[in-house]
Tab-separated table of C-alpha atoms in Angstrom:
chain	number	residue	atom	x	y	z
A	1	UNK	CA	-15.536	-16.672	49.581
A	2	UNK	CA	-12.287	-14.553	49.669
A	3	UNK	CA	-12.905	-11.009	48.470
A	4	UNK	CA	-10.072	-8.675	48.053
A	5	UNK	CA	-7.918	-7.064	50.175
A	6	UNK	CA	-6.241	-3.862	50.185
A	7	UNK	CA	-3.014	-5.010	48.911
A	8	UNK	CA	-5.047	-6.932	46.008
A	9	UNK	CA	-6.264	-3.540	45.150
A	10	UNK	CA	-2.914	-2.100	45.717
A	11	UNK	CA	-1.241	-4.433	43.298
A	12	UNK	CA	-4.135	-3.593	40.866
A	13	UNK	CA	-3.322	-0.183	40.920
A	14	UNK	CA	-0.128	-0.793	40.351
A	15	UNK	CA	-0.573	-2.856	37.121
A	16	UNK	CA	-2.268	0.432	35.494
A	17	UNK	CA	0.395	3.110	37.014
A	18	UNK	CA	2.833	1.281	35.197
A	19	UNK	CA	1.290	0.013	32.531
A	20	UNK	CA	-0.966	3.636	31.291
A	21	UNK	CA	-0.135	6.505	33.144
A	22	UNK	CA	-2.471	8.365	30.733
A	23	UNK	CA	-5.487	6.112	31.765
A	24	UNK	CA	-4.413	6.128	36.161
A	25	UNK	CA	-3.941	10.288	35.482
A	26	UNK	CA	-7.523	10.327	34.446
A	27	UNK	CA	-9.156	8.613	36.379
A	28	UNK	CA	-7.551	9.494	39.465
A	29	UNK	CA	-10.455	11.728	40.117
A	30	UNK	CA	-12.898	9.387	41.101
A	31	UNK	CA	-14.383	8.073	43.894
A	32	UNK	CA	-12.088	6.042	45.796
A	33	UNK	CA	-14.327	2.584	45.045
A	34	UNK	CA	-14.790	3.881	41.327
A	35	UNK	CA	-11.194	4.601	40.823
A	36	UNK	CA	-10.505	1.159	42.728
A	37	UNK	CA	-12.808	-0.388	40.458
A	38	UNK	CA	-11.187	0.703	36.972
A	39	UNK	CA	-7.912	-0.558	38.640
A	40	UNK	CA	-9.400	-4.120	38.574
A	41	UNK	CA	-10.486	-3.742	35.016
A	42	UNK	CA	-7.631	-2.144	33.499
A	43	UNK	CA	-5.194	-4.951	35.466
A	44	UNK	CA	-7.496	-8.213	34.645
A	45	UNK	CA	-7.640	-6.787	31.280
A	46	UNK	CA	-3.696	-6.025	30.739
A	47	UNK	CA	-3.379	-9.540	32.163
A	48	UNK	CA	-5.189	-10.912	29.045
A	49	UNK	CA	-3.618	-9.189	26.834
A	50	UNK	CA	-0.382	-10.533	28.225
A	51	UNK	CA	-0.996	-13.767	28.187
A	52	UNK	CA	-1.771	-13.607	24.139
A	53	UNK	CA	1.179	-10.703	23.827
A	54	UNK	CA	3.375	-11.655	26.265
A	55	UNK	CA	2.530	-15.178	27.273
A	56	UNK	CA	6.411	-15.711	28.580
A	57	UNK	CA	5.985	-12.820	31.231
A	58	UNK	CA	2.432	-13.659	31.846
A	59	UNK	CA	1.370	-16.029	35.036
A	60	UNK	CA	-1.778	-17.743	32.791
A	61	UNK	CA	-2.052	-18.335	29.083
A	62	UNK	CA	-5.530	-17.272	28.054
A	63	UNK	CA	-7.254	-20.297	28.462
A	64	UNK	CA	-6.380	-20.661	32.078
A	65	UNK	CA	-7.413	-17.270	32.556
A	66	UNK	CA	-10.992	-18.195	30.933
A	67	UNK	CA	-11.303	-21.424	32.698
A	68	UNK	CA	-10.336	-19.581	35.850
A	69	UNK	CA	-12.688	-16.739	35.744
A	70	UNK	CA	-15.882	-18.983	34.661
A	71	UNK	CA	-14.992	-20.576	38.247
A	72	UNK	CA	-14.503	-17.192	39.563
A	73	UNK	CA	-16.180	-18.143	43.220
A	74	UNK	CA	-13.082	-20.411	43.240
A	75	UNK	CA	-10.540	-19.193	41.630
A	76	UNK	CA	-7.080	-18.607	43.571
A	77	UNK	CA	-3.660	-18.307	43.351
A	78	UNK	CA	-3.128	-14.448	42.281
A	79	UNK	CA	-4.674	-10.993	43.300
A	80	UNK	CA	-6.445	-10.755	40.563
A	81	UNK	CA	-8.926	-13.229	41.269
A	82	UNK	CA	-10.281	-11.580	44.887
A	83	UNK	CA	-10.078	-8.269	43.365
A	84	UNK	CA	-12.747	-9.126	40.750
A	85	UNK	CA	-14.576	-10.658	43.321
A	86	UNK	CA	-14.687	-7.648	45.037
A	87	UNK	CA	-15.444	-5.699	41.891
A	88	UNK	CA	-18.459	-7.676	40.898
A	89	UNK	CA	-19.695	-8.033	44.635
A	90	UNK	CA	-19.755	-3.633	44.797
A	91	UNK	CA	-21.267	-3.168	41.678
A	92	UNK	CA	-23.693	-5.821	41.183
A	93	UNK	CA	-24.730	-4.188	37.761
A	94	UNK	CA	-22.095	-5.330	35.940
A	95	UNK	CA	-22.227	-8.538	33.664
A	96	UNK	CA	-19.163	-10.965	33.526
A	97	UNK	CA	-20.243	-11.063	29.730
A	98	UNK	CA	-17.622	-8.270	28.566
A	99	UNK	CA	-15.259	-10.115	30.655
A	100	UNK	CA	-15.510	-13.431	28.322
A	101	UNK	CA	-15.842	-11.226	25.133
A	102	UNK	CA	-13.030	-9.472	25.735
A	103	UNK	CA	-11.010	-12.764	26.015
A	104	UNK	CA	-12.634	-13.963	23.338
A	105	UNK	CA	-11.546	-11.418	21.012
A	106	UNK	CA	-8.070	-11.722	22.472
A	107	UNK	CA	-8.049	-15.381	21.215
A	108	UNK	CA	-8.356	-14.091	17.907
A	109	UNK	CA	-4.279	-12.938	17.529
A	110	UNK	CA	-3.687	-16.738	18.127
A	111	UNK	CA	-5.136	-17.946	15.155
A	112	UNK	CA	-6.415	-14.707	13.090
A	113	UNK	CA	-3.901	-12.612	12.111
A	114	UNK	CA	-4.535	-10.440	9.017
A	115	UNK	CA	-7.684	-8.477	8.388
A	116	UNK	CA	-9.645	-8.162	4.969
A	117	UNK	CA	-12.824	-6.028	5.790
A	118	UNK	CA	-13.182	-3.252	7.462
A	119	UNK	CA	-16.030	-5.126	8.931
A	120	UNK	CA	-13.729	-7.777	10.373
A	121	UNK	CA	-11.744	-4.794	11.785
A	122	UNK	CA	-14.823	-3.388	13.618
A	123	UNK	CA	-15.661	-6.773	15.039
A	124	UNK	CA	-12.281	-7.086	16.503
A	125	UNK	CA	-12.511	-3.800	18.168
A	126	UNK	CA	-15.144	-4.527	20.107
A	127	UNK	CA	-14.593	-7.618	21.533
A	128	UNK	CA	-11.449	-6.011	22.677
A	129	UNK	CA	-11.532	-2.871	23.469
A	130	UNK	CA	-15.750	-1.826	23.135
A	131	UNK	CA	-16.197	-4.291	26.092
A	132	UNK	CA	-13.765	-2.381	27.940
A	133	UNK	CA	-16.529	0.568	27.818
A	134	UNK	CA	-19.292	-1.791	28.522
A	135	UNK	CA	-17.201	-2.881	31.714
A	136	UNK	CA	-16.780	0.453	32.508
A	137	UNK	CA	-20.262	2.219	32.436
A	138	UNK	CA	-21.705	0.307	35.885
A	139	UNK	CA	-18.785	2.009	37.671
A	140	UNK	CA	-18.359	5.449	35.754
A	141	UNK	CA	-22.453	5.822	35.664
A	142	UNK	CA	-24.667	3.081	37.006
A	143	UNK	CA	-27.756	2.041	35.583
A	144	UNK	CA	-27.417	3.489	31.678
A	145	UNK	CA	-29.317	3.128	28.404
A	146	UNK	CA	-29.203	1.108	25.437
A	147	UNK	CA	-27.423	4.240	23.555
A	148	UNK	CA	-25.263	5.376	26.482
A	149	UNK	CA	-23.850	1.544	26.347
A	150	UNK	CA	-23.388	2.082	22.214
A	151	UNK	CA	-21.047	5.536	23.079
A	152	UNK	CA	-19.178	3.672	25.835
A	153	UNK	CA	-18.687	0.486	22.713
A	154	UNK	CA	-17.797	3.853	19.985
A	155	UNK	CA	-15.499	5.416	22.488
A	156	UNK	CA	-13.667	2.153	23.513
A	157	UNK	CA	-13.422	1.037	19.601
A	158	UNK	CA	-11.642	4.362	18.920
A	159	UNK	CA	-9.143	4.055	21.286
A	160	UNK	CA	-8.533	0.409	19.536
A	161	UNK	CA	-7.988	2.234	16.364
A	162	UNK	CA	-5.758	4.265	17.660
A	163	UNK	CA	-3.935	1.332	19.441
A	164	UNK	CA	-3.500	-0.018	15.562
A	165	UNK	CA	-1.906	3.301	14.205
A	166	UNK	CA	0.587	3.479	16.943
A	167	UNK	CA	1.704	0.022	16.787
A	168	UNK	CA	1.628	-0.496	13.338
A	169	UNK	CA	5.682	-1.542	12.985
A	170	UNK	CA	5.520	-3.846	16.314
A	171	UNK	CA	2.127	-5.668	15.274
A	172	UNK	CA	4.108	-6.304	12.196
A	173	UNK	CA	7.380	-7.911	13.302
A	174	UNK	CA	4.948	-9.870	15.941
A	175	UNK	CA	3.832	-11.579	11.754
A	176	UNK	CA	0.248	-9.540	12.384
A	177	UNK	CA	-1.723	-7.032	10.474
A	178	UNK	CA	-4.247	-4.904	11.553
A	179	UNK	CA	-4.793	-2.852	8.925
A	180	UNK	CA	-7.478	-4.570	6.367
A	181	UNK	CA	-6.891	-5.405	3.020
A	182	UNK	CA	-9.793	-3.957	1.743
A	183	UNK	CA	-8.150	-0.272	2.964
A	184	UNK	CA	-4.945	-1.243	1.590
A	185	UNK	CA	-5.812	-1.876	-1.528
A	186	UNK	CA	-8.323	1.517	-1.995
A	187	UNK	CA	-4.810	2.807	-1.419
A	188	UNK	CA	-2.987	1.250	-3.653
A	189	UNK	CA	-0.614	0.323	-0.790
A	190	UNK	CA	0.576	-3.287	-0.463
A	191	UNK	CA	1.363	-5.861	2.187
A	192	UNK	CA	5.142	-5.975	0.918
A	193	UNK	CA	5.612	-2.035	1.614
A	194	UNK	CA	3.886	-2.842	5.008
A	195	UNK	CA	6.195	-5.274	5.425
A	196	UNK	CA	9.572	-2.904	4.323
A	197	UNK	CA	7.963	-0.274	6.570
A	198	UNK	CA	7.407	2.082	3.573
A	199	UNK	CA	5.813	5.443	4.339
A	200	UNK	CA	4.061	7.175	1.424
A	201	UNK	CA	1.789	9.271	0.480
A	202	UNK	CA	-0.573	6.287	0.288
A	203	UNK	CA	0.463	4.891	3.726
A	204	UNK	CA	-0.288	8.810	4.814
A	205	UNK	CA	-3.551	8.387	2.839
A	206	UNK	CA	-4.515	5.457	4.636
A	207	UNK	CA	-3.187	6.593	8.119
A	208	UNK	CA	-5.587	9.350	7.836
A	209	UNK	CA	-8.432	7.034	6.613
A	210	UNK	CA	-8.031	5.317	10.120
A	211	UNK	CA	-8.139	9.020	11.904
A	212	UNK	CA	-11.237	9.544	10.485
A	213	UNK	CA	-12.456	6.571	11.175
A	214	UNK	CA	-11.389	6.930	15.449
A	215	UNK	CA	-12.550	10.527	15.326
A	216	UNK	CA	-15.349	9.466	14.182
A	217	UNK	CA	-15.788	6.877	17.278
A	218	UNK	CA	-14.304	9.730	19.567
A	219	UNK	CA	-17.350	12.205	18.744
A	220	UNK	CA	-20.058	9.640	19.361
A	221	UNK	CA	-18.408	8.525	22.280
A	222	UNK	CA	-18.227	11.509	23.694
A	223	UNK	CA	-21.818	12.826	22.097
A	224	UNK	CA	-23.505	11.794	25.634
A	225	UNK	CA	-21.057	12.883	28.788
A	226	UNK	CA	-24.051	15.228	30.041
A	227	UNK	CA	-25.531	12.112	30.817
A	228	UNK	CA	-22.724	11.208	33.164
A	229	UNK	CA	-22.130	12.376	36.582
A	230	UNK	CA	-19.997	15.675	36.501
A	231	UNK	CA	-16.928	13.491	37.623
A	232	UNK	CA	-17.083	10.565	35.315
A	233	UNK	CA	-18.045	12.812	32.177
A	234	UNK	CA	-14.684	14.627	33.745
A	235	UNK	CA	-12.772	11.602	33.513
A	236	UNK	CA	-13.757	10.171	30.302
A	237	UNK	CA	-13.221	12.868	28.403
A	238	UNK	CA	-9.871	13.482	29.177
A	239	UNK	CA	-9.087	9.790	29.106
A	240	UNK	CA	-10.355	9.800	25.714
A	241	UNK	CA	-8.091	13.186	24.628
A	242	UNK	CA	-5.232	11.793	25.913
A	243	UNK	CA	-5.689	8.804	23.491
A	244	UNK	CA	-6.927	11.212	20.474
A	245	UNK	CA	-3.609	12.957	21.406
A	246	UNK	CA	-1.215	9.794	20.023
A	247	UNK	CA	-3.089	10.636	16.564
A	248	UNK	CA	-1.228	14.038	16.605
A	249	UNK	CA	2.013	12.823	17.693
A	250	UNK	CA	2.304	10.544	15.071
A	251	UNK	CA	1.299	12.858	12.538
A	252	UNK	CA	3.873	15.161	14.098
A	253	UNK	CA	6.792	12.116	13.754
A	254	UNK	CA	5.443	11.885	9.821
A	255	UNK	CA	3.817	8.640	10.118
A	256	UNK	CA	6.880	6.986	11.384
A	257	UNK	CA	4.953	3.798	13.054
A	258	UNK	CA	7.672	1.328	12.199
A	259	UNK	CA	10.884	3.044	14.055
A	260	UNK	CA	9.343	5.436	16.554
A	261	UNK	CA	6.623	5.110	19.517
A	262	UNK	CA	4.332	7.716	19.658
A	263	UNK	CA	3.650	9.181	23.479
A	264	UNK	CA	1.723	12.217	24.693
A	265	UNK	CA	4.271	14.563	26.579
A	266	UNK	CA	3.458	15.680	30.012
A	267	UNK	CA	3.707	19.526	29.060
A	268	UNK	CA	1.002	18.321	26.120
A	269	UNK	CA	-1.224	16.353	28.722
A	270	UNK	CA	-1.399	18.924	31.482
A	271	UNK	CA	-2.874	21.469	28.802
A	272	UNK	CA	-5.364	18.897	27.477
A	273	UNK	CA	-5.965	19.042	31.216
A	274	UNK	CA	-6.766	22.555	31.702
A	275	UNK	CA	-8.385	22.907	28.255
A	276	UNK	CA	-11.296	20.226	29.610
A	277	UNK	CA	-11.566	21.745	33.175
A	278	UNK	CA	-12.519	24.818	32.025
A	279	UNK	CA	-15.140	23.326	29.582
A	280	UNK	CA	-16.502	21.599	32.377
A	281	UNK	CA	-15.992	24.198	35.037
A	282	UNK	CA	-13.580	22.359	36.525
A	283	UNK	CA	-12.535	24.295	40.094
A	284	UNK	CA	-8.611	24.776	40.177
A	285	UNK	CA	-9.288	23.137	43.689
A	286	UNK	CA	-10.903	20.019	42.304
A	287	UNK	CA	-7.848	19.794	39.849
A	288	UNK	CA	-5.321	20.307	43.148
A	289	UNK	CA	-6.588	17.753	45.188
A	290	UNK	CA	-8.119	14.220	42.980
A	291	UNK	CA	-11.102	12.570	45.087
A	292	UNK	CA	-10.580	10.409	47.731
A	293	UNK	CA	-14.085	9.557	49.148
């Protein structure tokens, strides 16, 4: 069985310094198999998303990519497939089961495009974006509890919430909407002003209903990092306040979802930066020179 080589990790790492240079700037001080490691998940998970997204610019459509991976021992023909080999063979804690969730939930924007519960919204973040934190806690902490694994879910389904705000005006000329109907109508705000990109004080109303809501997810995500190794609780957190961040710059654009892109400067990120060294005790040499062993 072919395992990965180092330009299937390369290529990996690629796919995320491209794709989030938020998420590669975080984690970047890891160890050199943990940071290798996200690089796997973040790239096979971009690669689903792609194929639902993107399916013209992706090499699989997501039910290649599922009938691929449940033959994983066998599965050739990109990098991908060695590199998760390798991924699963170094840490043999983690389950393939967030793998199939995750493209499970991304199966959903084929068919199931508009939300009415919050409940159905909650679902939805999990399976694609919670799983990413179950995927994650073999590598970031090893053997973990039943409520660590709950924070890692709370922390990933924040960052899906977040994902929503931010793409509000390109999930909805892609015909999909995120946002349930059940919050749209305790606002008062309706599906045709969605739809005309309206922003009023009961779009701002709502906006800030989903805040709450990933701030929420945020605090209990984070509610545990002493349990982490000093590195990993390093990385998550400012992983996770780089995300919060996008909350502040749309606020900042006022709610303008529908025309504008919200993105964390560099100036902004590099004092989140120093803000969480020095609550951690971060050594300005640590912060000079990212991990390499």
């Amino acid at each position: 069985m072919k395992y990965a080589t180092e330009m299937d990790l390369k290529s990996c790492e690629e796919m995320i310094r491209h794709g989030s240079s938020s998420f590669y700037y975080a984690f970047s001080w890891l160890s050199s198999s943990q940071k290798e490691a996200v690089h796997v998940i973040y790239a096979f998970c971009r690669m689903i998303d792609d194929s639902v997204d993107e399916p013209e610019r992706s090499p699989y459509t997501i039910q290649q990519l599922q009938a691929l991976f449940t033959n994983l021992e066998q599965a050739e023909g990109h990098f991908i497939w060695p590199a998760l080999r390798w991924l699963f063979h170094e840490f043999p804690s983690l389950s393939k089961e967030p793998f199939k969730r995750q493209m499970d939930g991304q199966t959903y924007d084929l068919t199931f495009t508009r939300y009415s519960t919050m409940r159905e919204l909650e679902h939805y973040c999990y399976l694609v974006a919670g799983t990413v934190g179950e995927m994650l806690l073999p590598v970031l902490k090893g053997e973990h509890s039943e409520l660590i694994r709950y924070s890692g879910i709370a922390l990933g389904k924040g960052m899906q919430i977040v994902n929503i705000m931010r793409d509000i005006g390109e999930d909805s000329r892609r015909g999909r909407r995120y946002i349930p109907l059940e919050l749209m109508k305790r606002h008062s705000y309706t599906e045709q002003e969605l739809e005309d990109g309206i922003i009023n004080e009961r779009f701002i109303a709502m906006m800030e209903e989903l805040r709450l809501l990933a701030e929420q997810w945020f605090a209990t995500g984070l509610g545990d990092l002493d349990e982490y190794p000093e590195r990993s609780a390093f990385t998550v957190e400012l992983a996770a306040t780089f995300y919060a961040g996008i909350m502040d710059v749309i606020r900042e654009n006022e709610y303008d979802v529908f025309t504008q892109r919200a993105i964390v400067s560099d100036e902004r990120k590099l004092y989140m930066l120093m803000g969480i060294a020095e609550r951690h005790g971060v050594s300005k040499d640590m912060l000079s020179r990212p991990a390499v062993s």
